[in-house]
Short mmCIF file of C-alpha atoms in Angstrom, two decimals:
data_model
loop_
_atom_site.label_atom_id
_atom_site.label_comp_id
_atom_site.label_asym_id
_atom_site.label_seq_id
_atom_site.Cartn_x
_atom_site.Cartn_y
_atom_site.Cartn_z
CA MET A 1196 0.00 0.00 0.00
CA GLU A 1197 1.48 3.33 -1.09
CA LEU A 1198 0.81 6.34 1.12
CA GLN A 1199 0.39 9.88 -0.19
CA GLY A 1200 0.15 12.82 2.19
CA GLY A 1201 1.04 12.48 5.83
CA ASN A 1202 2.98 14.82 8.07
CA ASN A 1203 6.07 15.17 5.87
CA SER A 1204 4.45 16.14 2.60
CA SER A 1205 4.55 19.66 1.13
CA LEU A 1206 0.79 19.74 1.29
CA ALA A 1207 0.71 18.92 4.99
CA TRP A 1208 3.29 21.65 5.54
CA VAL A 1209 1.03 24.15 3.76
CA GLY A 1210 -1.87 22.94 5.89
CA LEU A 1211 0.08 23.64 9.06
CA HIS A 1212 1.39 27.04 7.92
CA TRP A 1213 -1.33 28.43 5.71
CA GLN A 1214 -2.16 31.37 7.97
CA GLU A 1215 1.49 32.50 7.93
CA LEU A 1216 1.58 32.00 4.18
CA VAL A 1217 -1.47 34.23 3.75
CA GLU A 1218 0.28 36.91 5.82
CA HIS A 1219 3.62 36.75 3.98
CA TYR A 1220 2.70 35.83 0.39
CA PRO A 1221 -0.71 37.40 -0.38
CA ASN A 1222 -1.74 36.84 -4.01
CA ARG A 1223 1.51 35.03 -4.83
CA TRP A 1224 2.24 31.58 -6.18
CA VAL A 1225 4.69 29.73 -3.92
CA LEU A 1226 6.96 26.74 -4.52
CA ILE A 1227 7.26 24.45 -1.51
CA ALA A 1228 10.35 22.24 -1.18
CA ASP A 1229 12.01 20.69 1.85
CA GLN A 1230 9.36 22.06 4.23
CA ARG A 1231 9.85 25.71 3.25
CA VAL A 1232 8.96 28.27 0.60
CA ALA A 1233 11.77 27.89 -1.96
CA ALA A 1234 10.50 30.60 -4.34
CA ASP A 1235 7.50 32.77 -5.09
CA ALA A 1236 6.18 34.53 -8.18
CA ALA A 1237 3.17 36.38 -9.54
CA THR A 1238 2.17 33.66 -12.01
CA PRO A 1239 2.47 29.87 -12.10
CA SER A 1240 4.46 29.90 -15.35
CA GLU A 1241 6.98 32.36 -13.90
CA LEU A 1242 7.30 30.13 -10.84
CA ALA A 1243 7.75 27.00 -12.98
CA LYS A 1244 10.62 28.75 -14.82
CA ARG A 1245 12.23 29.67 -11.49
CA ALA A 1246 11.89 26.06 -10.36
CA LYS A 1247 13.69 24.91 -13.51
CA ARG A 1248 16.54 27.31 -12.74
CA LEU A 1249 16.66 25.91 -9.19
CA GLY A 1250 16.93 22.41 -10.63
CA ILE A 1251 13.58 21.28 -9.29
CA ARG A 1252 12.08 19.02 -11.95
CA ARG A 1253 8.51 18.77 -10.70
CA PRO A 1254 7.84 21.57 -8.19
CA PHE A 1255 4.90 21.58 -5.83
CA MET A 1256 3.12 24.92 -6.30
CA THR A 1257 0.07 26.59 -4.87
CA LYS A 1258 -1.46 30.05 -4.80
CA ILE A 1259 -1.81 32.03 -1.62
CA GLY A 1260 -4.84 34.26 -1.59
CA GLN A 1261 -5.50 37.58 0.03
CA GLY A 1262 -7.96 38.01 2.87
CA PRO A 1263 -9.90 35.31 4.64
CA VAL A 1264 -10.09 31.84 3.13
CA VAL A 1265 -13.68 30.70 2.73
CA TRP A 1266 -14.05 26.96 3.20
CA ARG A 1267 -17.73 26.36 3.54
CA THR A 1268 -19.45 25.32 0.32
CA ALA A 1269 -22.98 24.39 -0.58
CA HIS A 1270 -24.46 23.31 -3.88
CA ALA A 1271 -28.14 22.79 -3.14
CA ARG A 1272 -30.58 25.68 -3.35
CA MET B 397 -21.36 -7.95 -0.99
CA PRO B 398 -18.60 -6.77 -3.38
CA VAL B 399 -15.05 -6.69 -2.04
CA LYS B 400 -12.66 -4.03 -3.39
CA SER B 401 -8.94 -3.69 -2.88
CA PHE B 402 -6.78 -0.59 -3.20
CA GLU B 403 -3.05 -0.06 -3.75
CA HIS B 404 -2.83 3.52 -2.49
CA VAL B 405 -4.13 5.50 0.45
CA ILE B 406 -4.16 9.29 0.50
CA SER B 407 -4.37 10.91 3.91
CA PHE B 408 -6.66 13.91 4.12
CA THR B 409 -4.97 17.24 4.80
CA GLN B 410 -5.72 19.10 7.99
CA ALA B 411 -6.67 22.74 7.56
CA ARG B 412 -6.15 24.44 10.87
CA GLY B 413 -9.50 24.88 12.55
CA GLU B 414 -11.39 23.75 9.47
CA GLY B 415 -11.22 19.99 9.68
CA TRP B 416 -9.81 17.55 7.14
CA LEU B 417 -9.89 17.89 3.38
CA PRO B 418 -9.41 15.26 0.63
CA ILE B 419 -6.61 16.96 -1.29
CA VAL B 420 -4.66 15.05 -3.94
CA ASN B 421 -1.35 15.94 -5.59
CA VAL B 422 -1.68 15.93 -9.38
CA ALA B 423 1.24 16.51 -11.77
CA PHE B 424 0.63 18.51 -14.94
CA ILE B 425 2.84 17.99 -17.99
CA SER B 426 2.49 20.94 -20.35
CA SER B 427 3.15 20.80 -24.08
CA ASN B 428 6.33 22.88 -23.63
CA GLY B 429 7.75 20.23 -21.30
CA THR B 430 7.18 22.11 -18.05
CA GLU B 431 6.05 19.90 -15.18
CA TYR B 432 4.60 20.87 -11.85
CA GLU B 433 2.49 19.41 -9.06
CA LEU B 434 -0.65 21.09 -7.80
CA PRO B 435 -2.87 20.27 -4.83
CA LEU B 436 -6.43 19.65 -6.04
CA LEU B 437 -9.57 19.07 -4.01
CA PHE B 438 -11.07 15.65 -4.75
CA ASP B 439 -14.50 16.76 -5.91
CA THR B 440 -17.15 14.36 -7.19
CA GLY B 441 -19.33 17.39 -7.92
CA ALA B 442 -16.91 18.68 -10.55
CA THR B 443 -17.21 17.21 -14.04
CA GLU B 444 -13.53 17.70 -14.88
CA ILE B 445 -10.32 19.19 -13.54
CA VAL B 446 -10.79 22.88 -12.78
CA LEU B 447 -7.85 25.29 -12.68
CA PRO B 448 -7.70 29.09 -12.57
CA PRO B 449 -7.24 30.89 -15.93
CA GLU B 450 -3.63 31.75 -15.01
CA PHE B 451 -2.69 28.33 -16.43
CA ALA B 452 -4.03 29.04 -19.93
CA GLU B 453 -0.57 29.40 -21.51
CA ASP B 454 0.36 25.85 -20.46
CA PHE B 455 -2.43 24.22 -22.44
CA PRO B 456 -3.72 24.32 -26.04
CA PRO B 457 -6.28 27.03 -26.87
CA GLY B 458 -9.68 25.75 -25.76
CA THR B 459 -13.31 26.52 -26.38
CA ALA B 460 -15.64 28.73 -24.38
CA ALA B 461 -17.65 26.79 -21.81
CA ASN B 462 -20.12 27.58 -19.06
CA ALA B 463 -20.12 25.87 -15.69
CA ASN B 464 -22.42 25.83 -12.70
CA VAL B 465 -20.66 27.06 -9.60
CA GLY B 466 -21.83 26.44 -6.05
CA GLY B 467 -23.37 29.49 -4.43
CA LYS B 468 -23.99 31.32 -7.73
CA LYS B 469 -27.30 31.51 -9.57
CA ASP B 470 -25.92 32.06 -13.08
CA PRO B 471 -23.37 29.83 -14.83
CA ALA B 472 -19.77 31.07 -14.85
CA SER B 473 -17.83 31.45 -18.10
CA GLY B 474 -14.62 29.54 -18.61
CA VAL B 475 -12.47 27.83 -21.23
CA LEU B 476 -12.41 24.08 -21.79
CA THR B 477 -9.08 22.64 -22.91
CA ARG B 478 -7.14 19.37 -22.60
CA GLY B 479 -3.91 18.42 -20.93
CA THR B 480 -1.72 15.58 -19.73
CA VAL B 481 -1.77 14.83 -16.03
CA GLU B 482 -0.10 12.21 -13.88
CA PHE B 483 -1.86 10.77 -10.88
CA MET B 484 -0.76 7.73 -8.91
CA GLY B 485 1.90 6.96 -11.51
CA GLN B 486 -0.52 6.96 -14.45
CA ARG B 487 -0.37 9.54 -17.25
CA ILE B 488 -3.77 10.38 -18.64
CA GLU B 489 -5.28 12.93 -21.01
CA CYS B 490 -8.00 14.93 -19.31
CA GLU B 491 -10.32 17.81 -20.04
CA ILE B 492 -9.39 20.87 -18.01
CA LEU B 493 -11.77 23.73 -17.33
CA LEU B 494 -10.08 27.08 -16.78
CA LEU B 495 -12.36 29.01 -14.49
CA ASP B 496 -12.02 31.73 -11.87
CA LEU B 497 -11.63 30.15 -8.45
CA PRO B 498 -11.06 31.94 -5.16
CA ALA B 499 -7.41 31.41 -4.17
CA ASN B 500 -6.89 28.93 -1.38
CA PRO B 501 -3.44 27.74 -0.26
CA LEU B 502 -4.61 24.16 0.18
CA ARG B 503 -6.13 23.66 -3.23
CA ALA B 504 -5.05 25.19 -6.53
CA GLY B 505 -8.03 23.61 -8.27
CA LEU B 506 -10.50 20.75 -8.34
CA PHE B 507 -9.97 17.10 -9.31
CA GLY B 508 -13.23 16.19 -11.04
CA ARG B 509 -14.85 13.07 -12.42
CA GLY B 510 -13.46 13.38 -15.96
CA CYS B 511 -10.16 11.95 -14.68
CA PHE B 512 -11.67 9.28 -12.46
CA LYS B 513 -12.18 6.55 -15.09
CA PRO B 514 -8.78 4.81 -14.84
CA PHE B 515 -9.16 4.61 -11.05
CA GLY B 516 -11.43 3.38 -8.33
CA PHE B 517 -11.90 5.34 -5.11
CA GLY B 518 -12.95 4.52 -1.58
CA PHE B 519 -13.79 7.48 0.66
CA TRP B 520 -13.37 7.07 4.42
CA GLU B 521 -14.46 10.29 6.11
CA SER B 522 -14.17 8.81 9.61
CA THR B 523 -10.47 7.96 9.22
CA HIS B 524 -9.65 10.91 6.91
CA GLN B 525 -8.43 8.66 4.11
CA LEU B 526 -9.03 8.28 0.40
CA TYR B 527 -8.26 4.82 -0.97
CA VAL B 528 -7.26 4.52 -4.63
CA THR B 529 -6.80 1.64 -7.03
CA SER B 530 -5.38 1.87 -10.56
CA GLN B 531 -7.06 -1.44 -11.41
CA PRO B 532 -10.78 -0.76 -10.92
#
């Protein structure tokens, strides 16, 4: 059985630090590597190019928003 | 009673104070050779992968498409294109809808049903785990 996720993944790190990320990188795309923000950029393509220069073949990227994150969703009306 | 087996288990991601979310890492392989991984929310309500329009340059020009969005009365306008993704070691061609999404650090987009066919899924809310097989 192969396990994805868990405490050591980049995603779990974002989950633990997302409030700090919102404070420090509003409206920016961030590249997470080795449990830290390795680079940030305004667009995903710019960030992918920076990752290539850093020698990271398949970077993990996500966008940090600005303001409160809204989680609740509802589809039925 | 059918018995299913799974080769992979994906742990849900904890969002501080907001519970556990079924987020999956999906790799995108663009036509120019660029590769990156994005966290996508596993969403059976989405018909295909949904990404924000900022990714348009990484995929072929698409066609205009409307989509129903939760919480909105009128359909939202987007662009439907195609791309190569890798999930659980399998490369597949999927439709990708480029649509405005509110930014959220834990999910860059949605992983919708259009990419589900090569896989089988088991959803365990109580243990915060998503089980996946590549041999459904």
